[in-house]
Amino acid sequence: MKKTAALLLGIALLTACGTRQTDQTDAEMDRFISNLMGKMTLEEKVGQLNLVSVGFDITGPILSENVEEKIKAGQVGGVFNTFTPDAVRRLQDLAVKESRLGIPLLSGYDVVHGHKTIFPIPLGLSSSWDLNLIGRVTRAAAEEASADGVNWVYSPMVDIVRDPRWGRVSESNGEDPYLSSCIARTMVENYQLDNLAKANTVMACLKHFALYGASEAGRDYNTVDMSRIRMYNEYLPPYHAAVEAGVGSVMTSFNEIDGVPATANRWLLTDLLRHEWGFDGFVVTDYTATMELVHHGLGDMPKVSELALNAGTDMDMVSEYFLATAADLVRSGRLPESVVDAACRRVLEAKYKLGLFADPYKYVSEERAKNEIMSADKLALSKEAAIKSMVLLKNEAEVLPLKANQKVAFIGPFVKGRRDLIGNWSAAGDWRKAVTVWEGVANTVGTANCLYAQGCNLLEDDALIGKLNPHGAMIEKTAPAGRLLQEAVRTARQADVVVAVLGEPFGMSGEAASRSDISLPENQQALLRALERTGKPIVLVLMNGRPLTLPWEDEHMDAILEAWYPGTQGGNAVAEVLYGKANPSGKLSMTFPRNVGQIPIYYNHKNTGRPFDPHQKYTTKYLDCPNEPLYPFGHGLSYTTFSYCDINLSSTTLPANGQLTASVIVTNTGKHTGVETVQLYIRDLEGSVTRPVKELKGFRQVLLTPGESKQVKFTITPDDLKFYNSQLDFVAEPGEFQVFIGGSSANVKAASFVYE
Ligand code: BGC
């Protein structure tokens, strides 16, 4: 009897909103939700704040038990880590048909660089500097995920990163606030489009709010401590950009800010996010972050739940602390019911905006899953994205591109290795579907002229293997190191050129994968040293999730191609680039240091009061290493070369409310057609607070055939000069500015103007 009543009420609700159109006004939504909340008990409202993990991707303790019973009891607002139409339908059935009010579930997942078709890791994709490409990749991910039962994705991750020891730099867009903001905006717009209720859109979740990328010493989950002025100018802009683009949800970060962990930080979640930025979606914690407040030392379970809810957290991922405590906190007078009401309303609004009340099965379609998942167009896009993400770090004497008639020895465990190609956080991706480098070479030029040797095991370090294998790394020592090395040297001697494909097994970067030494694994370095002694030209292809320290490799390798973890089509992409079917155009979105002692290292640093002067002792420098990185932000070569003429400024003064243009002529001076990313940087020479030596303010990509020239023009307005001053006012201050244009942050033309 009770079940029938619940079912009828559920159906009544569905019918009531089934007639609603996607352009419903906020007032209609408010009425609908007020009406629904009027029927909810306090416990049911708290139930909406509970997010449980049902599935395999576990990044902490498994706490979700009796999930089915809880869903039926109205104690679950959302699930994550489950996908496929069938699995999600079963859970949605429980919520819609068997809970008293039939409220549908959110269905979340970590769609970080693709869902089933895996694209390059975000650090790679950001190196494409191609917003159109990133938009298409995001759309493809949304199409696949939404066809597979997912309506909410934990992306974009926009943490600014300056410390490559931190494993999660692989998930980020690198070090620059401007580039990362452009990407954040593009991704939110393409996940959500202009209507979340469409079956092929998903709600984005901005993460990790905030400053997670600044963990001390690059150690994951570590303390963050930062001045407000740095926060506002350097770390917050990408989050703000995503909020301005209308992101539907925000995930708190694990770290503390001003001594208060993000999940309990009212200044962060309410004053800044909601009041200052006008965010109107809902806030979810990261995995067990509410529970972790106890470890942070903020109190016991009821206390930290109270703190998190009062701070502005709405949904509790995995901890189930809100479920356990919030109703009692309200009843005992410790927590105003209005706080629970507001959180519940925000979660229900998200469901309403996604169109779930109108059709709880909107994102569950076998038909769409069949057509969308790993479709030919997505695989083609995966290859295109991998090609455009690769960064040619070095190419001496034009050893690349390879010629089809050269005898090439492909050496290294990544040549035929498949497991690592899709990298970390390729959650639903199937590594078995990835194309290896060897297969890519076979597809591109055939392997008749190619030799192969494994060269080394992925790793020799048993302690490290022991840490990685329990998490899916599948690292095996297939043969004794000495034998593999000898075989490799013999193979190299028979070739005209050696291509060594090396890197980090995927588990060496990503979450909980910080390293204090970011060089290639020692056994791989030993292989390179042995290969180098053969005197053959060597191309090093790298697959890894972070900037590595490569001083020896830079000195001794003839070419270095950074391929990141390139994704499902990785092998085809690598082969096409190596053999010149495609010309690399990626530019680093994160600085490569010479050694870990230089970290944190980033291009937009301050001048200091004692800027570097090689002739003066008391200036800012190291005794044992230059200040400059090995490869700077924005660096990336092409098989062709580009020249820049001097900057032409339309005026040397910029009036308030006015604008000026800065243009250059870029010429392809080499032999191949290629794409150049032209970068605009500005320096504020005189400020009320110290300003960086340069800051990226724009970029444009131009395709040039050999000998062709194009003018590239940037418009500069006072908005481009604005920054947060000591009072945290966003201002442009009059004075002299320098403008730089070039193909890397360290290789630019300069001009100057005065802002009046
Ligand atoms: C990560 C998040 C992720 C979440 C859910 C956490 O461990 O920090 O980035 O979205 O797990 O899987």
mmCIF file of C-alpha atoms in Angstrom, residues 51-360:
data_model
loop_
_atom_site.group_PDB
_atom_site.id
_atom_site.type_symbol
_atom_site.label_atom_id
_atom_site.label_comp_id
_atom_site.label_asym_id
_atom_site.label_seq_id
_atom_site.Cartn_x
_atom_site.Cartn_y
_atom_site.Cartn_z
ATOM 1 C CA LEU A 51 26.493 11.373 -2.301
ATOM 2 C CA VAL A 52 27.604 7.757 -2.358
ATOM 3 C CA SER A 53 30.098 5.854 -4.465
ATOM 4 C CA VAL A 54 28.772 2.788 -6.223
ATOM 5 C CA GLY A 55 31.510 1.269 -8.306
ATOM 6 C CA PHE A 56 35.169 0.827 -8.761
ATOM 7 C CA ASP A 57 37.035 4.096 -8.761
ATOM 8 C CA ILE A 58 37.952 4.438 -5.170
ATOM 9 C CA THR A 59 40.326 7.145 -4.038
ATOM 10 C CA GLY A 60 39.855 6.629 -0.335
ATOM 11 C CA PRO A 61 38.059 4.334 2.089
ATOM 12 C CA ILE A 62 34.934 2.551 0.840
ATOM 13 C CA LEU A 63 32.219 3.790 3.090
ATOM 14 C CA SER A 64 29.058 3.437 1.062
ATOM 15 C CA GLU A 65 27.112 0.458 2.339
ATOM 16 C CA ASN A 66 23.542 -0.706 1.815
ATOM 17 C CA VAL A 67 23.216 1.766 -0.987
ATOM 18 C CA GLU A 68 20.093 0.241 -2.453
ATOM 19 C CA GLU A 69 18.274 0.360 0.856
ATOM 20 C CA LYS A 70 19.377 3.913 1.397
ATOM 21 C CA ILE A 71 18.173 5.018 -2.016
ATOM 22 C CA LYS A 72 14.763 3.490 -1.339
ATOM 23 C CA ALA A 73 14.664 5.210 2.040
ATOM 24 C CA GLY A 74 15.318 8.609 0.436
ATOM 25 C CA GLN A 75 18.771 8.829 2.009
ATOM 26 C CA VAL A 76 20.748 9.374 -1.189
ATOM 27 C CA GLY A 77 20.770 12.438 -3.416
ATOM 28 C CA GLY A 78 23.351 11.228 -5.880
ATOM 29 C CA VAL A 79 25.591 8.341 -6.822
ATOM 30 C CA PHE A 80 28.916 8.291 -8.597
ATOM 31 C CA ASN A 81 31.347 5.817 -10.091
ATOM 32 C CA THR A 82 28.546 3.973 -11.856
ATOM 33 C CA PHE A 83 27.863 4.146 -15.557
ATOM 34 C CA THR A 84 26.276 2.240 -18.443
ATOM 35 C CA PRO A 85 22.586 2.725 -19.154
ATOM 36 C CA ASP A 86 21.701 -0.519 -17.461
ATOM 37 C CA ALA A 87 23.495 0.125 -14.168
ATOM 38 C CA VAL A 88 22.258 3.693 -13.883
ATOM 39 C CA ARG A 89 18.702 2.722 -14.815
ATOM 40 C CA ARG A 90 18.645 0.195 -11.989
ATOM 41 C CA LEU A 91 19.671 2.797 -9.435
ATOM 42 C CA GLN A 92 17.359 5.417 -10.885
ATOM 43 C CA ASP A 93 14.494 2.903 -10.702
ATOM 44 C CA LEU A 94 15.092 2.513 -6.984
ATOM 45 C CA ALA A 95 14.963 6.263 -6.457
ATOM 46 C CA VAL A 96 12.082 7.051 -8.763
ATOM 47 C CA LYS A 97 9.874 4.026 -8.241
ATOM 48 C CA GLU A 98 10.690 2.896 -4.735
ATOM 49 C CA SER A 99 11.448 5.957 -2.645
ATOM 50 C CA ARG A 100 8.531 7.817 -1.077
ATOM 51 C CA LEU A 101 8.853 10.960 -3.181
ATOM 52 C CA GLY A 102 10.434 9.487 -6.300
ATOM 53 C CA ILE A 103 13.189 12.105 -6.513
ATOM 54 C CA PRO A 104 15.689 11.132 -9.238
ATOM 55 C CA LEU A 105 19.412 10.730 -8.545
ATOM 56 C CA LEU A 106 22.350 12.697 -9.792
ATOM 57 C CA SER A 107 24.770 10.346 -11.486
ATOM 58 C CA GLY A 108 28.338 11.610 -11.314
ATOM 59 C CA TYR A 109 31.630 10.435 -12.732
ATOM 60 C CA ASP A 110 35.216 11.533 -13.221
ATOM 61 C CA VAL A 111 35.221 12.344 -16.897
ATOM 62 C CA VAL A 112 38.578 14.026 -16.787
ATOM 63 C CA HIS A 113 39.976 13.585 -20.302
ATOM 64 C CA GLY A 114 37.239 11.720 -22.070
ATOM 65 C CA HIS A 115 34.819 9.058 -20.938
ATOM 66 C CA LYS A 116 35.372 5.931 -23.067
ATOM 67 C CA THR A 117 37.341 7.482 -25.879
ATOM 68 C CA ILE A 118 40.334 8.815 -24.018
ATOM 69 C CA PHE A 119 41.991 12.041 -25.076
ATOM 70 C CA PRO A 120 45.407 13.286 -23.914
ATOM 71 C CA ILE A 121 45.696 14.121 -20.232
ATOM 72 C CA PRO A 122 44.632 17.721 -19.500
ATOM 73 C CA LEU A 123 48.236 18.915 -19.131
ATOM 74 C CA GLY A 124 48.776 17.622 -22.663
ATOM 75 C CA LEU A 125 45.564 18.990 -24.071
ATOM 76 C CA SER A 126 46.310 22.412 -22.605
ATOM 77 C CA SER A 127 49.630 22.311 -24.471
ATOM 78 C CA SER A 128 47.638 22.451 -27.701
ATOM 79 C CA TRP A 129 46.552 26.001 -26.792
ATOM 80 C CA ASP A 130 43.697 25.208 -29.164
ATOM 81 C CA LEU A 131 40.403 26.230 -27.581
ATOM 82 C CA ASN A 132 38.385 25.013 -30.519
ATOM 83 C CA LEU A 133 39.960 21.568 -30.164
ATOM 84 C CA ILE A 134 39.459 21.574 -26.394
ATOM 85 C CA GLY A 135 35.820 22.540 -26.942
ATOM 86 C CA ARG A 136 35.313 19.636 -29.344
ATOM 87 C CA VAL A 137 37.050 17.200 -27.009
ATOM 88 C CA THR A 138 34.838 18.362 -24.132
ATOM 89 C CA ARG A 139 31.738 17.993 -26.282
ATOM 90 C CA ALA A 140 32.765 14.478 -27.292
ATOM 91 C CA ALA A 141 33.281 13.560 -23.633
ATOM 92 C CA ALA A 142 29.867 14.991 -22.779
ATOM 93 C CA GLU A 143 28.197 13.100 -25.631
ATOM 94 C CA GLU A 144 29.684 9.802 -24.509
ATOM 95 C CA ALA A 145 29.162 10.283 -20.787
ATOM 96 C CA SER A 146 25.583 11.487 -21.145
ATOM 97 C CA ALA A 147 24.808 8.487 -23.356
ATOM 98 C CA ASP A 148 26.266 6.209 -20.713
ATOM 99 C CA GLY A 149 24.105 7.212 -17.778
ATOM 100 C CA VAL A 150 26.254 10.073 -16.460
ATOM 101 C CA ASN A 151 24.662 13.482 -15.953
ATOM 102 C CA TRP A 152 27.306 15.147 -13.821
ATOM 103 C CA VAL A 153 31.068 15.195 -14.520
ATOM 104 C CA TYR A 154 33.885 16.042 -12.085
ATOM 105 C CA SER A 155 35.637 18.359 -14.478
ATOM 106 C CA PRO A 156 37.121 20.847 -15.281
ATOM 107 C CA MET A 157 40.052 20.706 -12.908
ATOM 108 C CA VAL A 158 41.583 24.167 -13.046
ATOM 109 C CA ASP A 159 44.065 24.246 -10.185
ATOM 110 C CA ILE A 160 47.064 26.416 -11.029
ATOM 111 C CA VAL A 161 50.242 24.365 -10.696
ATOM 112 C CA ARG A 162 53.834 25.427 -10.202
ATOM 113 C CA ASP A 163 55.259 22.326 -8.651
ATOM 114 C CA PRO A 164 55.767 19.324 -10.921
ATOM 115 C CA ARG A 165 56.480 17.095 -7.952
ATOM 116 C CA TRP A 166 52.706 17.141 -7.405
ATOM 117 C CA GLY A 167 51.289 14.194 -9.358
ATOM 118 C CA ARG A 168 48.032 15.955 -10.144
ATOM 119 C CA VAL A 169 49.640 18.504 -12.437
ATOM 120 C CA SER A 170 48.707 15.932 -15.084
ATOM 121 C CA GLU A 171 45.026 16.774 -14.547
ATOM 122 C CA SER A 172 45.595 20.509 -14.731
ATOM 123 C CA ASN A 173 45.929 23.084 -17.478
ATOM 124 C CA GLY A 174 49.326 24.128 -16.230
ATOM 125 C CA GLU A 175 50.707 27.203 -14.548
ATOM 126 C CA ASP A 176 49.118 30.150 -16.252
ATOM 127 C CA PRO A 177 45.977 31.878 -14.962
ATOM 128 C CA TYR A 178 45.023 33.327 -18.351
ATOM 129 C CA LEU A 179 45.402 30.122 -20.390
ATOM 130 C CA SER A 180 43.755 28.059 -17.686
ATOM 131 C CA SER A 181 40.845 30.535 -17.487
ATOM 132 C CA CYS A 182 40.292 30.313 -21.244
ATOM 133 C CA ILE A 183 40.249 26.529 -20.992
ATOM 134 C CA ALA A 184 37.982 26.534 -17.927
ATOM 135 C CA ARG A 185 35.427 28.688 -19.745
ATOM 136 C CA THR A 186 35.601 26.587 -22.911
ATOM 137 C CA MET A 187 35.108 23.352 -21.010
ATOM 138 C CA VAL A 188 32.164 24.556 -18.933
ATOM 139 C CA GLU A 189 30.446 25.939 -22.015
ATOM 140 C CA ASN A 190 30.926 22.723 -23.920
ATOM 141 C CA TYR A 191 29.876 20.344 -21.165
ATOM 142 C CA GLN A 192 26.736 22.305 -20.392
ATOM 143 C CA LEU A 193 25.926 24.125 -23.654
ATOM 144 C CA ASP A 194 23.132 26.613 -23.191
ATOM 145 C CA ASN A 195 20.702 24.094 -21.795
ATOM 146 C CA LEU A 196 21.536 21.499 -19.186
ATOM 147 C CA ALA A 197 18.259 19.716 -19.810
ATOM 148 C CA LYS A 198 19.391 18.471 -23.205
ATOM 149 C CA ALA A 199 20.125 14.745 -23.256
ATOM 150 C CA ASN A 200 23.643 15.341 -24.555
ATOM 151 C CA THR A 201 24.715 17.877 -21.927
ATOM 152 C CA VAL A 202 26.106 17.181 -18.496
ATOM 153 C CA MET A 203 26.543 19.362 -15.450
ATOM 154 C CA ALA A 204 30.176 20.311 -14.948
ATOM 155 C CA CYS A 205 31.830 20.315 -11.525
ATOM 156 C CA LEU A 206 34.639 22.796 -11.069
ATOM 157 C CA LYS A 207 37.481 21.484 -8.976
ATOM 158 C CA HIS A 208 39.253 21.626 -6.676
ATOM 159 C CA PHE A 209 38.074 24.758 -4.961
ATOM 160 C CA ALA A 210 40.488 26.123 -4.096
ATOM 161 C CA LEU A 211 44.279 26.354 -4.386
ATOM 162 C CA TYR A 212 44.813 22.573 -4.279
ATOM 163 C CA GLY A 213 47.710 22.983 -6.720
ATOM 164 C CA ALA A 214 49.740 24.878 -4.155
ATOM 165 C CA SER A 215 50.276 22.002 -1.698
ATOM 166 C CA GLU A 216 53.536 22.531 0.122
ATOM 167 C CA ALA A 217 56.502 20.606 -1.304
ATOM 168 C CA GLY A 218 54.280 19.166 -4.022
ATOM 169 C CA ARG A 219 53.073 16.484 -1.633
ATOM 170 C CA ASP A 220 49.474 15.572 -2.277
ATOM 171 C CA TYR A 221 46.859 16.643 0.284
ATOM 172 C CA ASN A 222 49.455 18.826 2.027
ATOM 173 C CA THR A 223 48.970 22.249 3.615
ATOM 174 C CA VAL A 224 48.465 25.370 1.511
ATOM 175 C CA ASP A 225 49.274 28.826 2.812
ATOM 176 C CA MET A 226 48.991 31.817 0.531
ATOM 177 C CA SER A 227 48.574 35.585 0.637
ATOM 178 C CA ARG A 228 45.257 36.979 -0.564
ATOM 179 C CA ILE A 229 46.957 39.054 -3.230
ATOM 180 C CA ARG A 230 48.610 36.000 -4.767
ATOM 181 C CA MET A 231 45.356 34.101 -4.518
ATOM 182 C CA TYR A 232 43.344 36.754 -6.331
ATOM 183 C CA ASN A 233 45.899 37.527 -9.018
ATOM 184 C CA GLU A 234 47.421 34.139 -9.694
ATOM 185 C CA TYR A 235 45.358 31.219 -8.407
ATOM 186 C CA LEU A 236 41.683 32.205 -8.372
ATOM 187 C CA PRO A 237 41.139 33.486 -11.953
ATOM 188 C CA PRO A 238 40.412 30.076 -13.578
ATOM 189 C CA TYR A 239 37.846 29.148 -10.913
ATOM 190 C CA HIS A 240 36.260 32.552 -11.329
ATOM 191 C CA ALA A 241 36.159 32.126 -15.113
ATOM 192 C CA ALA A 242 34.351 28.800 -14.752
ATOM 193 C CA VAL A 243 31.822 30.357 -12.386
ATOM 194 C CA GLU A 244 31.260 33.211 -14.818
ATOM 195 C CA ALA A 245 30.698 30.638 -17.553
ATOM 196 C CA GLY A 246 27.867 29.225 -15.433
ATOM 197 C CA VAL A 247 29.371 26.041 -14.015
ATOM 198 C CA GLY A 248 26.606 24.105 -12.249
ATOM 199 C CA SER A 249 28.584 22.731 -9.323
ATOM 200 C CA VAL A 250 31.830 23.197 -7.454
ATOM 201 C CA MET A 251 33.938 20.634 -5.573
ATOM 202 C CA THR A 252 35.838 21.659 -2.446
ATOM 203 C CA SER A 253 39.538 20.885 -2.244
ATOM 204 C CA PHE A 254 41.269 18.751 0.379
ATOM 205 C CA ASN A 255 43.640 21.501 1.510
ATOM 206 C CA GLU A 256 43.289 24.284 4.003
ATOM 207 C CA ILE A 257 43.131 27.979 3.189
ATOM 208 C CA ASP A 258 44.072 30.486 5.874
ATOM 209 C CA GLY A 259 44.132 27.598 8.324
ATOM 210 C CA VAL A 260 40.590 26.442 7.549
ATOM 211 C CA PRO A 261 40.114 23.426 5.263
ATOM 212 C CA ALA A 262 38.156 24.337 2.133
ATOM 213 C CA THR A 263 35.205 22.119 3.069
ATOM 214 C CA ALA A 264 34.656 24.107 6.268
ATOM 215 C CA ASN A 265 35.762 27.465 4.939
ATOM 216 C CA ARG A 266 32.870 29.893 5.006
ATOM 217 C CA TRP A 267 34.904 32.734 3.575
ATOM 218 C CA LEU A 268 35.739 30.601 0.550
ATOM 219 C CA LEU A 269 32.407 28.902 -0.094
ATOM 220 C CA THR A 270 30.011 31.629 0.884
ATOM 221 C CA ASP A 271 31.677 35.042 0.982
ATOM 222 C CA LEU A 272 33.840 34.585 -2.092
ATOM 223 C CA LEU A 273 32.077 31.957 -4.191
ATOM 224 C CA ARG A 274 28.468 32.921 -3.631
ATOM 225 C CA HIS A 275 28.502 36.537 -2.540
ATOM 226 C CA GLU A 276 31.453 37.947 -4.452
ATOM 227 C CA TRP A 277 31.210 35.776 -7.572
ATOM 228 C CA GLY A 278 27.459 35.125 -7.583
ATOM 229 C CA PHE A 279 27.711 31.339 -7.896
ATOM 230 C CA ASP A 280 24.215 29.850 -7.739
ATOM 231 C CA GLY A 281 24.867 26.119 -8.142
ATOM 232 C CA PHE A 282 25.697 23.595 -5.450
ATOM 233 C CA VAL A 283 28.920 22.735 -3.646
ATOM 234 C CA VAL A 284 30.005 19.129 -3.173
ATOM 235 C CA THR A 285 32.914 18.022 -1.023
ATOM 236 C CA ASP A 286 35.769 16.033 -2.448
ATOM 237 C CA TYR A 287 35.998 12.321 -1.574
ATOM 238 C CA THR A 288 35.573 11.980 2.217
ATOM 239 C CA ALA A 289 36.613 15.605 2.716
ATOM 240 C CA THR A 290 34.004 16.125 5.463
ATOM 241 C CA MET A 291 35.368 13.168 7.382
ATOM 242 C CA GLU A 292 38.893 14.471 6.858
ATOM 243 C CA LEU A 293 37.985 17.626 8.778
ATOM 244 C CA VAL A 294 38.331 15.439 11.858
ATOM 245 C CA HIS A 295 41.925 14.597 10.868
ATOM 246 C CA HIS A 296 42.555 18.249 10.163
ATOM 247 C CA GLY A 297 41.668 18.740 13.822
ATOM 248 C CA LEU A 298 38.425 20.688 13.566
ATOM 249 C CA GLY A 299 36.317 18.522 15.852
ATOM 250 C CA ASP A 300 34.232 15.373 15.954
ATOM 251 C CA MET A 301 31.699 14.131 13.418
ATOM 252 C CA PRO A 302 28.768 16.349 14.452
ATOM 253 C CA LYS A 303 31.019 19.367 14.863
ATOM 254 C CA VAL A 304 32.677 19.099 11.451
ATOM 255 C CA SER A 305 29.341 18.425 9.750
ATOM 256 C CA GLU A 306 27.970 21.567 11.334
ATOM 257 C CA LEU A 307 31.032 23.521 10.220
ATOM 258 C CA ALA A 308 30.871 22.220 6.652
ATOM 259 C CA LEU A 309 27.155 22.907 6.255
ATOM 260 C CA ASN A 310 27.441 26.349 7.799
ATOM 261 C CA ALA A 311 30.363 27.117 5.526
ATOM 262 C CA GLY A 312 28.247 26.514 2.436
ATOM 263 C CA THR A 313 28.925 22.894 1.516
ATOM 264 C CA ASP A 314 25.756 21.300 0.145
ATOM 265 C CA MET A 315 26.592 17.720 -0.681
ATOM 266 C CA ASP A 316 28.782 15.274 1.215
ATOM 267 C CA MET A 317 30.849 12.921 -0.975
ATOM 268 C CA VAL A 318 31.242 9.466 0.586
ATOM 269 C CA SER A 319 31.702 10.525 4.232
ATOM 270 C CA GLU A 320 27.955 10.209 4.972
ATOM 271 C CA TYR A 321 28.505 12.584 7.861
ATOM 272 C CA PHE A 322 25.611 14.839 6.917
ATOM 273 C CA LEU A 323 23.343 11.816 6.752
ATOM 274 C CA ALA A 324 24.459 10.718 10.187
ATOM 275 C CA THR A 325 24.296 14.080 11.944
ATOM 276 C CA ALA A 326 22.438 16.883 10.181
ATOM 277 C CA ALA A 327 18.903 16.056 11.323
ATOM 278 C CA ASP A 328 20.025 15.785 14.954
ATOM 279 C CA LEU A 329 22.017 18.985 14.642
ATOM 280 C CA VAL A 330 18.848 20.752 13.532
ATOM 281 C CA ARG A 331 16.680 19.148 16.199
ATOM 282 C CA SER A 332 19.128 20.030 18.941
ATOM 283 C CA GLY A 333 19.222 23.629 17.752
ATOM 284 C CA ARG A 334 22.898 23.553 16.731
ATOM 285 C CA LEU A 335 22.187 24.028 13.038
ATOM 286 C CA PRO A 336 19.395 26.217 11.645
ATOM 287 C CA GLU A 337 17.001 24.170 9.504
ATOM 288 C CA SER A 338 17.310 26.909 6.903
ATOM 289 C CA VAL A 339 20.880 25.740 6.234
ATOM 290 C CA VAL A 340 19.696 22.231 5.385
ATOM 291 C CA ASP A 341 16.832 23.693 3.368
ATOM 292 C CA ALA A 342 19.155 25.874 1.321
ATOM 293 C CA ALA A 343 21.509 22.983 0.595
ATOM 294 C CA CYS A 344 18.655 20.659 -0.318
ATOM 295 C CA ARG A 345 17.146 23.291 -2.586
ATOM 296 C CA ARG A 346 20.410 23.719 -4.463
ATOM 297 C CA VAL A 347 20.751 19.986 -5.052
ATOM 298 C CA LEU A 348 17.144 19.769 -6.237
ATOM 299 C CA GLU A 349 17.687 22.764 -8.508
ATOM 300 C CA ALA A 350 20.564 20.941 -10.171
ATOM 301 C CA LYS A 351 18.301 17.969 -10.841
ATOM 302 C CA TYR A 352 15.610 20.259 -12.139
ATOM 303 C CA LYS A 353 18.020 22.069 -14.468
ATOM 304 C CA LEU A 354 19.267 18.737 -15.787
ATOM 305 C CA GLY A 355 15.683 17.896 -16.685
ATOM 306 C CA LEU A 356 15.690 14.889 -14.376
ATOM 307 C CA PHE A 357 12.281 15.608 -12.889
ATOM 308 C CA ALA A 358 10.851 15.749 -16.389
ATOM 309 C CA ASP A 359 12.589 12.545 -17.383
ATOM 310 C CA PRO A 360 14.751 10.698 -14.830
#
